[in-house]
PDB file of N, CA, C and O in Angstrom:
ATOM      1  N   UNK H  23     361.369 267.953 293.872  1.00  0.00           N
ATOM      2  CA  UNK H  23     359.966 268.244 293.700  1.00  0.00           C
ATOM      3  C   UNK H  23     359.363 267.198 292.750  1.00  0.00           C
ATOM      4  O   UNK H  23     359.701 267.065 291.574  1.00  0.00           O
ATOM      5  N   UNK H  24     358.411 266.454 293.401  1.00  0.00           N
ATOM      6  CA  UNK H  24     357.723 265.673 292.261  1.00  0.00           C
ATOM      7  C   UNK H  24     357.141 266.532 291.248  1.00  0.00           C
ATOM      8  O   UNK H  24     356.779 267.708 291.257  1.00  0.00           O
ATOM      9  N   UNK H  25     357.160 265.145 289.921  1.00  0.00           N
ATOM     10  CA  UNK H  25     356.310 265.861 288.922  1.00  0.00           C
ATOM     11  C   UNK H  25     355.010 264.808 288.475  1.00  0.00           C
ATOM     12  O   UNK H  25     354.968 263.579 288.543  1.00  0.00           O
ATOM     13  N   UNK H  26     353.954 265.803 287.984  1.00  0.00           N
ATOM     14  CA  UNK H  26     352.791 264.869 288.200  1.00  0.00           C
ATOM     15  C   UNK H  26     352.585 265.498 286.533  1.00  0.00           C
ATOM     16  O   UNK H  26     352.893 266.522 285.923  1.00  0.00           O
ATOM     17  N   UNK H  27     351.654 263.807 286.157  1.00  0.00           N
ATOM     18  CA  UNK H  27     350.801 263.733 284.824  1.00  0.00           C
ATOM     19  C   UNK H  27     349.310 264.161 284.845  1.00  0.00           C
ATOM     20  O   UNK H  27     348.456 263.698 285.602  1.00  0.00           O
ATOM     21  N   UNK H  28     349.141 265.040 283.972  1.00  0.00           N
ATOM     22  CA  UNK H  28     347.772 265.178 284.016  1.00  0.00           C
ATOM     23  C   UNK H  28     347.350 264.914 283.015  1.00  0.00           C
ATOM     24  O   UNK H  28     347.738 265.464 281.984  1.00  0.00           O
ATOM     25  N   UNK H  29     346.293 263.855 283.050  1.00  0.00           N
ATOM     26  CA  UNK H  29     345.781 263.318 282.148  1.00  0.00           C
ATOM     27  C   UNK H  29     344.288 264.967 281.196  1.00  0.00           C
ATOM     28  O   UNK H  29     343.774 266.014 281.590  1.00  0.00           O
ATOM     29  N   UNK H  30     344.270 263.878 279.515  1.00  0.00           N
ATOM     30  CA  UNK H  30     343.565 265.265 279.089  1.00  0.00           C
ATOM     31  C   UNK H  30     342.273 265.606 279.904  1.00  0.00           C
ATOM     32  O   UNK H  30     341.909 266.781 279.877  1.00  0.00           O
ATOM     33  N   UNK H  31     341.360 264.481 280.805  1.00  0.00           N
ATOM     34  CA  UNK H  31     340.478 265.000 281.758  1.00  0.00           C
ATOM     35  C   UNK H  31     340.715 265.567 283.073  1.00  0.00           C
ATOM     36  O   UNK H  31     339.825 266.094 283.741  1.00  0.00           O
ATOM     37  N   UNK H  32     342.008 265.447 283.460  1.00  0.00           N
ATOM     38  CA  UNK H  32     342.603 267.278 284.469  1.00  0.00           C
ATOM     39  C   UNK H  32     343.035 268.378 283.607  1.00  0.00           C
ATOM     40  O   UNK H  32     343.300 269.445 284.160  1.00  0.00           O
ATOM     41  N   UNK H  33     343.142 268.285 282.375  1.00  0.00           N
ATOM     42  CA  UNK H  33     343.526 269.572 282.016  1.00  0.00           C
ATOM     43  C   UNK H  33     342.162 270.324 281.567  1.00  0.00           C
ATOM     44  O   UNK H  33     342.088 271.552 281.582  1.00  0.00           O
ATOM     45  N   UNK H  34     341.365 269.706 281.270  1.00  0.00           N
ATOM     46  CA  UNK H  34     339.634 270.459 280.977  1.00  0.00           C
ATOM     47  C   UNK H  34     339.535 270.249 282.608  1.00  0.00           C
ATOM     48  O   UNK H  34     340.685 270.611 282.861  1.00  0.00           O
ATOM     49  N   UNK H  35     339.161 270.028 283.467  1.00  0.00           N
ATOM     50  CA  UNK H  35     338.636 270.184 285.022  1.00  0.00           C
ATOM     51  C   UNK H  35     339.486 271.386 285.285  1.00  0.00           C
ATOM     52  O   UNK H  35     338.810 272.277 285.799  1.00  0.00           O
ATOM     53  N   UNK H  36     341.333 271.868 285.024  1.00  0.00           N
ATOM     54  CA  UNK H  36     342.087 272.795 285.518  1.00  0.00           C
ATOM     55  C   UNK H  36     341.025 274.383 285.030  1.00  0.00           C
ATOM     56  O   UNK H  36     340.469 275.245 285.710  1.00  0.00           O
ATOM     57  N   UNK H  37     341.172 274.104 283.265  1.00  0.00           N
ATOM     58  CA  UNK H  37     340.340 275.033 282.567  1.00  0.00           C
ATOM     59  C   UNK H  37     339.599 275.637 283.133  1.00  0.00           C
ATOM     60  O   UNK H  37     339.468 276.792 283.538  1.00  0.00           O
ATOM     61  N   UNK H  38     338.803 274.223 283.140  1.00  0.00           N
ATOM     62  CA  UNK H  38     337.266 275.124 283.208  1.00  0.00           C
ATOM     63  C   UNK H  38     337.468 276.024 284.713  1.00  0.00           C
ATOM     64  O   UNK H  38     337.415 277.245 284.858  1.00  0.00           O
ATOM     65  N   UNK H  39     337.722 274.922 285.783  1.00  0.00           N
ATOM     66  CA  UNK H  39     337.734 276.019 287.105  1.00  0.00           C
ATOM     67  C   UNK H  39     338.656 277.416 287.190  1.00  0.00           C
ATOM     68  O   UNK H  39     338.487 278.181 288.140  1.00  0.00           O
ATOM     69  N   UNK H  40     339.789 277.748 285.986  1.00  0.00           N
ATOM     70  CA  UNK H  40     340.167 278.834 286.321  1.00  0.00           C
ATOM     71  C   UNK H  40     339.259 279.515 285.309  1.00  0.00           C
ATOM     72  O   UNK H  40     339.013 280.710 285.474  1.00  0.00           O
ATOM     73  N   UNK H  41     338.570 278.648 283.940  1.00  0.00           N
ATOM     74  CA  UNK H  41     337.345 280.064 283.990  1.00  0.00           C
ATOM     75  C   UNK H  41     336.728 280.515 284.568  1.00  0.00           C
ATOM     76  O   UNK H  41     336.609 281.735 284.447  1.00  0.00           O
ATOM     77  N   UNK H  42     335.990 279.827 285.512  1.00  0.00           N
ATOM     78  CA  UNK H  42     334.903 280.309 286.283  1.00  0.00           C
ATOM     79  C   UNK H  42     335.580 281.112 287.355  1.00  0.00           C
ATOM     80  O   UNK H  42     334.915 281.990 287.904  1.00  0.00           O
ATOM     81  N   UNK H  43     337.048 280.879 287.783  1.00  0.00           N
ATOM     82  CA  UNK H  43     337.310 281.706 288.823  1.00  0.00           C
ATOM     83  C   UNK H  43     337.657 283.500 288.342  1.00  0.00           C
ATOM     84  O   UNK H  43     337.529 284.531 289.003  1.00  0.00           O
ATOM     85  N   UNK H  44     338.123 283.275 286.943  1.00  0.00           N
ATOM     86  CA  UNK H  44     339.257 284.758 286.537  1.00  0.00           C
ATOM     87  C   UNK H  44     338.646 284.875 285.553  1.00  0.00           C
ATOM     88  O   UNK H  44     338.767 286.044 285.187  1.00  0.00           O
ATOM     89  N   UNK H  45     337.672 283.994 284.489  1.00  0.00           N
ATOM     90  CA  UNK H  45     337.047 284.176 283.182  1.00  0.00           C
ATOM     91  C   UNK H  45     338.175 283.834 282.171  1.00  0.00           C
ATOM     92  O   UNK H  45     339.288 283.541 282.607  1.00  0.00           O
ATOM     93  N   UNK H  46     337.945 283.859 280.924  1.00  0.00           N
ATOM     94  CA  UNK H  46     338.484 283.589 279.988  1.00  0.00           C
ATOM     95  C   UNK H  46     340.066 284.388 279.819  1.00  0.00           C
ATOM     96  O   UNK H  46     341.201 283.913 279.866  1.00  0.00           O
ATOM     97  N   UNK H  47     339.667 285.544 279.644  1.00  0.00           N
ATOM     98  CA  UNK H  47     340.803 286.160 279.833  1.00  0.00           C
ATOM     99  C   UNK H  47     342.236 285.991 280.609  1.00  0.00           C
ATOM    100  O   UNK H  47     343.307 285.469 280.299  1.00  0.00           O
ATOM    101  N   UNK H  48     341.807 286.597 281.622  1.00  0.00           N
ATOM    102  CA  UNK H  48     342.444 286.738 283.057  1.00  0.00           C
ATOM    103  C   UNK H  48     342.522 284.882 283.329  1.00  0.00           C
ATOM    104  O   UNK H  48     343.180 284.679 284.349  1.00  0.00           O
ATOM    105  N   UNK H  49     342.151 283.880 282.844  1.00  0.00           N
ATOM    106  CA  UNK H  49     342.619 282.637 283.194  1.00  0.00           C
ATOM    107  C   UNK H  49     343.699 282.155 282.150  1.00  0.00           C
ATOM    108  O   UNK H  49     344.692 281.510 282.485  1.00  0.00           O
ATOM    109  N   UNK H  50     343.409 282.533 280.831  1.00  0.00           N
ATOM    110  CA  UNK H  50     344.217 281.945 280.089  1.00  0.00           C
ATOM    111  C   UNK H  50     345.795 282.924 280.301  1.00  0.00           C
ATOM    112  O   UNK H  50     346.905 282.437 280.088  1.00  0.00           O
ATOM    113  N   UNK H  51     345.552 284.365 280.760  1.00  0.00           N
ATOM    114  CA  UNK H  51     346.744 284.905 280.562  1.00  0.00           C
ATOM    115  C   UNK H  51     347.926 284.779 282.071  1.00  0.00           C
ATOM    116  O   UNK H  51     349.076 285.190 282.221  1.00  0.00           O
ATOM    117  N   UNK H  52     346.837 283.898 283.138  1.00  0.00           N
ATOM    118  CA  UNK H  52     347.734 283.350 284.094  1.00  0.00           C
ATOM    119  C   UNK H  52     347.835 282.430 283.911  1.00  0.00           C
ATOM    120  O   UNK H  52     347.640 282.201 285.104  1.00  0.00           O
ATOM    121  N   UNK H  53     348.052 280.962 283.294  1.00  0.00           N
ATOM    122  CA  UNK H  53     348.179 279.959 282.751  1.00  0.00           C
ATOM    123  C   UNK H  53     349.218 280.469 281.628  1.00  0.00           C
ATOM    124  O   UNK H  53     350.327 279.960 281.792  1.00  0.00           O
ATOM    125  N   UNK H  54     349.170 280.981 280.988  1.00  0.00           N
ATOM    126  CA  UNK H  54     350.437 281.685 280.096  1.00  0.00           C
ATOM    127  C   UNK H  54     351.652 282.031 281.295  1.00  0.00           C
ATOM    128  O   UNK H  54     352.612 281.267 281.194  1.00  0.00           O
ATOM    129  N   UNK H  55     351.715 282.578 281.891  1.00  0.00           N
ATOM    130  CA  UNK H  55     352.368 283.476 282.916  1.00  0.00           C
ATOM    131  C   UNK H  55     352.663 282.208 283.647  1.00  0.00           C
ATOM    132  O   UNK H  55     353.842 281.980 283.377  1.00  0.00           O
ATOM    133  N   UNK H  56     352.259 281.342 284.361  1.00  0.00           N
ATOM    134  CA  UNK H  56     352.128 280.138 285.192  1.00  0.00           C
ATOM    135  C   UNK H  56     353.295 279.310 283.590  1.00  0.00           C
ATOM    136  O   UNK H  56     354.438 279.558 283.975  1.00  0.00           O
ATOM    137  N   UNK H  57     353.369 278.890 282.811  1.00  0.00           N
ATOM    138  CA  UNK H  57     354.148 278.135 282.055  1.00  0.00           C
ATOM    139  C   UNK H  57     355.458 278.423 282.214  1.00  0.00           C
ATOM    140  O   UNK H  57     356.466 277.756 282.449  1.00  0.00           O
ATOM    141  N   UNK H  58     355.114 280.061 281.954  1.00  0.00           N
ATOM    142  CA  UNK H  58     356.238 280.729 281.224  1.00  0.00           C
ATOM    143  C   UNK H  58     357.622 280.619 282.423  1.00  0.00           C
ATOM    144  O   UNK H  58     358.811 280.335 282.278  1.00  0.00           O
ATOM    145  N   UNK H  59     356.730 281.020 283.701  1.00  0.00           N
ATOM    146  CA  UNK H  59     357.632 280.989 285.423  1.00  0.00           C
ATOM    147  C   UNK H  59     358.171 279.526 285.109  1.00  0.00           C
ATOM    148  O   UNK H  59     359.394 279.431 285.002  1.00  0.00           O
ATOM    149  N   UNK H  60     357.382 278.331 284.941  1.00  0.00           N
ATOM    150  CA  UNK H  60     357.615 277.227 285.314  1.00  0.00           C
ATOM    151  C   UNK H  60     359.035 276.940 283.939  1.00  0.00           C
ATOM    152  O   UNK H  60     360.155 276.593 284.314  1.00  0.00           O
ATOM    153  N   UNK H  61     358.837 277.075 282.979  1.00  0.00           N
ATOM    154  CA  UNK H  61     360.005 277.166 282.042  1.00  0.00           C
ATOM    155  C   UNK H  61     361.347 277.967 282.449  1.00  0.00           C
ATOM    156  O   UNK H  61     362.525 277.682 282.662  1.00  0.00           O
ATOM    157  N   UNK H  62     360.742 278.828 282.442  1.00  0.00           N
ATOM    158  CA  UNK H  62     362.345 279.665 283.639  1.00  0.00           C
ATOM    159  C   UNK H  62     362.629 279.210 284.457  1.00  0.00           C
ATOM    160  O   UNK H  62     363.585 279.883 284.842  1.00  0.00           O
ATOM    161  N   UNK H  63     362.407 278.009 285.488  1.00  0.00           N
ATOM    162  CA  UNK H  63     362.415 277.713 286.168  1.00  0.00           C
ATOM    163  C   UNK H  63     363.284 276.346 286.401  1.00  0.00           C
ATOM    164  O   UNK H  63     363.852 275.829 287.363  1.00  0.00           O
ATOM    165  N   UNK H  64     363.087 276.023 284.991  1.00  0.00           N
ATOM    166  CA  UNK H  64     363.506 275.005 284.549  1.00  0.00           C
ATOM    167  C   UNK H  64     362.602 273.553 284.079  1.00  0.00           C
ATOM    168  O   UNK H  64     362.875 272.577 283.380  1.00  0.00           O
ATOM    169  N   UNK H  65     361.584 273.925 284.744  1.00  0.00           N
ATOM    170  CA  UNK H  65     360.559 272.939 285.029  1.00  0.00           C
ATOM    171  C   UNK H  65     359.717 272.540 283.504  1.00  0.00           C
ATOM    172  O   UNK H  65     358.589 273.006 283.342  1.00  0.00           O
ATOM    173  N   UNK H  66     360.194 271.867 282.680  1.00  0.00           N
ATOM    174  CA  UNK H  66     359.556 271.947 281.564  1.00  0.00           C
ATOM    175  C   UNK H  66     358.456 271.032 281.642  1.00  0.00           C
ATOM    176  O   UNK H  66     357.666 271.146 280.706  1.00  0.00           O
ATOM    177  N   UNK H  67     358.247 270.362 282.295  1.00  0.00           N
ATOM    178  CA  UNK H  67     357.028 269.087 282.373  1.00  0.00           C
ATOM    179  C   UNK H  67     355.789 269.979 282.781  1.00  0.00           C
ATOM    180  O   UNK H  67     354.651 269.927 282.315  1.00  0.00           O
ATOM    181  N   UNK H  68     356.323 270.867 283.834  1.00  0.00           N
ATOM    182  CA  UNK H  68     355.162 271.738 284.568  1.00  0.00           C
ATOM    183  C   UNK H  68     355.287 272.417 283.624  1.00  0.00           C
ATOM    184  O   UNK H  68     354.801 271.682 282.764  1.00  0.00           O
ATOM    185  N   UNK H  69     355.657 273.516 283.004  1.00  0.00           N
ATOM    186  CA  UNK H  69     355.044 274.506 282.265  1.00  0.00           C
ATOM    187  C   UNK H  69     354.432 273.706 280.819  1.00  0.00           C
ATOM    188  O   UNK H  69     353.486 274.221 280.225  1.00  0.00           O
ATOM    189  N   UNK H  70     354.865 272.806 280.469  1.00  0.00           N
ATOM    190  CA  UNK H  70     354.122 272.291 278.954  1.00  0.00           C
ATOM    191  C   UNK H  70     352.594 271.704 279.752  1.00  0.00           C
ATOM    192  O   UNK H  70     351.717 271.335 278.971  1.00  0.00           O
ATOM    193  N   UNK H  71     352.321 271.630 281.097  1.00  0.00           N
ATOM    194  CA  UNK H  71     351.382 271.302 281.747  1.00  0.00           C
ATOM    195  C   UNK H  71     350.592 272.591 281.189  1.00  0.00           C
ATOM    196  O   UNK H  71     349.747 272.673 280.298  1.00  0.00           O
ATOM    197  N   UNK H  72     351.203 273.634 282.082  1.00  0.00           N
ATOM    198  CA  UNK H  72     350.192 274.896 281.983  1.00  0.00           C
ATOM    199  C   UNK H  72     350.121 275.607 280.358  1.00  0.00           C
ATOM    200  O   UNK H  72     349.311 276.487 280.065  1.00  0.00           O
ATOM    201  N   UNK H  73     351.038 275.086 279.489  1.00  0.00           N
ATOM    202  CA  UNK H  73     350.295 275.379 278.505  1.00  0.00           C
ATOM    203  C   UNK H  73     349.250 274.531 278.002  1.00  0.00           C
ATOM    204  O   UNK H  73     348.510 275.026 277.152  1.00  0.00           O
ATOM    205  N   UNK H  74     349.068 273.440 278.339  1.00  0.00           N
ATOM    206  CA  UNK H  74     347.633 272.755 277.644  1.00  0.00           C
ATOM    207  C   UNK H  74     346.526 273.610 278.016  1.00  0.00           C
ATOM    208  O   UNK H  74     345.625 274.129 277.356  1.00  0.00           O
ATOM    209  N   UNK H  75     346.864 273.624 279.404  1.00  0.00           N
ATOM    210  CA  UNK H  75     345.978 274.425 280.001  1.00  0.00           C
ATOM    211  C   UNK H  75     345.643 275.085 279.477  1.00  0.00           C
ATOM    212  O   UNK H  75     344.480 274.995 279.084  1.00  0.00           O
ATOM    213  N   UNK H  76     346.545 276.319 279.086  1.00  0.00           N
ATOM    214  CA  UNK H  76     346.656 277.449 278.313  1.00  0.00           C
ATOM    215  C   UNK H  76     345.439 277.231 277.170  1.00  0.00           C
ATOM    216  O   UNK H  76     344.351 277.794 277.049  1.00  0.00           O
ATOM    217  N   UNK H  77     345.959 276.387 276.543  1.00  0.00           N
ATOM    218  CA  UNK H  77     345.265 276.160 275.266  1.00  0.00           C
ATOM    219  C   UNK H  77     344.035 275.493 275.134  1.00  0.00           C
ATOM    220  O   UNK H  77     343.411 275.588 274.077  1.00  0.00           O
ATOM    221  N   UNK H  78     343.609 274.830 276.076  1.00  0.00           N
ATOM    222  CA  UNK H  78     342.463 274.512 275.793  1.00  0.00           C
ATOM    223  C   UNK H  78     341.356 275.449 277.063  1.00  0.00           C
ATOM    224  O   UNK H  78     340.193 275.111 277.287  1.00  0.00           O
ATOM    225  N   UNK H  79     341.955 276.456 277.648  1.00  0.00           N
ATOM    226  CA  UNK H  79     341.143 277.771 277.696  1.00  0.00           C
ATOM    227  C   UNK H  79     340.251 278.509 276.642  1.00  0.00           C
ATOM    228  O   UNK H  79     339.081 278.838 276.445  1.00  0.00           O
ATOM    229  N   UNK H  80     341.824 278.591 275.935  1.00  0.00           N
ATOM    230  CA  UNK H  80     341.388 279.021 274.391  1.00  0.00           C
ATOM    231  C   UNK H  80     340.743 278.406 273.532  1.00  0.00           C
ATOM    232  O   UNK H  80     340.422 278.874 272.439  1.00  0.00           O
ATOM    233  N   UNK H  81     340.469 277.213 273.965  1.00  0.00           N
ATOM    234  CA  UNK H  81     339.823 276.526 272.742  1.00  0.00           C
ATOM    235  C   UNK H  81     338.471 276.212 273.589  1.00  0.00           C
ATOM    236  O   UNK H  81     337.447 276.162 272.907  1.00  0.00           O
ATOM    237  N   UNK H  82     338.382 276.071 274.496  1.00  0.00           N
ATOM    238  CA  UNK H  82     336.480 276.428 275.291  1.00  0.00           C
ATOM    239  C   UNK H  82     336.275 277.933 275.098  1.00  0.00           C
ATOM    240  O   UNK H  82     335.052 278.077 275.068  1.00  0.00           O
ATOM    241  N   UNK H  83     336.890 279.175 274.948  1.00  0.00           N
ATOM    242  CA  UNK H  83     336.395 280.140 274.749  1.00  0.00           C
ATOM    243  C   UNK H  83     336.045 280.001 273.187  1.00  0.00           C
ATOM    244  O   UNK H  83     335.086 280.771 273.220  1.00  0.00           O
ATOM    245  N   UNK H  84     336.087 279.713 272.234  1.00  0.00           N
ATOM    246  CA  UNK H  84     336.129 279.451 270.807  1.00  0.00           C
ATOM    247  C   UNK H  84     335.283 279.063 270.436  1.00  0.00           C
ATOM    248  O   UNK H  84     334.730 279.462 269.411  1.00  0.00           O
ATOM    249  N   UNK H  85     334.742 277.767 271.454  1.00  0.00           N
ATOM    250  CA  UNK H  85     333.581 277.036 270.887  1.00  0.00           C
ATOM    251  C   UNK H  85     332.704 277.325 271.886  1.00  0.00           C
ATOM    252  O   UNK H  85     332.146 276.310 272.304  1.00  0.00           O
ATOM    253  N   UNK H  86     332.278 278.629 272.580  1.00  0.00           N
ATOM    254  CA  UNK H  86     331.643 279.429 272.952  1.00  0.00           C
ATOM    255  C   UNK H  86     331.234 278.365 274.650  1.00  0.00           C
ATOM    256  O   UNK H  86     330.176 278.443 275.274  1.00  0.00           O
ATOM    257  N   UNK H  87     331.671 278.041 274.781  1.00  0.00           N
ATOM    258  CA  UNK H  87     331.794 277.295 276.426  1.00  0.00           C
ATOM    259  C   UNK H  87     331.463 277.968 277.501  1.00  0.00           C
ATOM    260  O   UNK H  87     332.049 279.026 277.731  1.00  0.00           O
ATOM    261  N   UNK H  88     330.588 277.554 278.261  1.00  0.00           N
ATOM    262  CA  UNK H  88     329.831 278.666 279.496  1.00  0.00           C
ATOM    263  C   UNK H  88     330.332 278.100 280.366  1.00  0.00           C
ATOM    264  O   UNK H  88     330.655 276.938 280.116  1.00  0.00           O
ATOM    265  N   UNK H  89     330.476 278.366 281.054  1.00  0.00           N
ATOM    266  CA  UNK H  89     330.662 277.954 283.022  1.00  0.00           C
ATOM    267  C   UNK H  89     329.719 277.786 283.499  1.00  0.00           C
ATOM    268  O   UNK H  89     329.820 277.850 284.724  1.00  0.00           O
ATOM    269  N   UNK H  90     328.763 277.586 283.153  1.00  0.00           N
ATOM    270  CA  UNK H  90     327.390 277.246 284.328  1.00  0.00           C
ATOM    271  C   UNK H  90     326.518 276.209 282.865  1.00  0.00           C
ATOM    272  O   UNK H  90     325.439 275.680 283.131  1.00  0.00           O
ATOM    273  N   UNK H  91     326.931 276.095 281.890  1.00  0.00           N
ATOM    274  CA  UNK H  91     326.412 275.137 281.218  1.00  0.00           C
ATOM    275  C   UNK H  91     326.636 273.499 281.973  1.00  0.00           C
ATOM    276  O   UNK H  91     325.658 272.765 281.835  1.00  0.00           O
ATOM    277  N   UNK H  92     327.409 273.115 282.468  1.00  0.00           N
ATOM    278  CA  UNK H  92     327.803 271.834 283.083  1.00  0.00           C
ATOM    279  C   UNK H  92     327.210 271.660 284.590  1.00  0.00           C
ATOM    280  O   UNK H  92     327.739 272.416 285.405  1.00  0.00           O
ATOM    281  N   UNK H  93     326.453 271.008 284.974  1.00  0.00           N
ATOM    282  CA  UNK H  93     326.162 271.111 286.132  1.00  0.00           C
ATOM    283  C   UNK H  93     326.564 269.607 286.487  1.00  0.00           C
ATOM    284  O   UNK H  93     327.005 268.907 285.575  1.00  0.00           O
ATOM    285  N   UNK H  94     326.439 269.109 287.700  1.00  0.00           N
ATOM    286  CA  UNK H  94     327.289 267.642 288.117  1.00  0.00           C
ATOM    287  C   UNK H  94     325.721 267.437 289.265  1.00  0.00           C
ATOM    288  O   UNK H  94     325.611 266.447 289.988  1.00  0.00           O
TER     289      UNK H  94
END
């Protein structure tokens, strides 16, 4: 199975779209759950992936980050 780099501008694009899909909550605690599989798994590249993720969920919910503030 390849393994892929995500640079820190895919891990804010991953974020933000599982906020807007599950919200803050429910995104950061499958991104937790998503690491945790991928570590059991063996897969440590992928799960230290989904914890950035993880964490910078948490850190756009913090600094009060909207989902419809960004428009393209």
């Amino acid at each position: 199975m390849p393994k892929y780099h995500m640079d820190d501008l895919d891990i804010w694009r991953a974020a933000t779209l599982w906020i807007k899909s599950l919200g803050f909550t429910a995104a950061a605690f499958a991104a937790g759950h998503k690491s945790k599989e991928l570590r059991e798994q063996g897969d440590l590249a992928g799960a230290e992936t989904w914890m950035k993720i993880e964490s910078k969920i948490k850190e756009l919910e913090s600094i009060g980050y909207t989902p419809d503030a960004v428009k393209h």
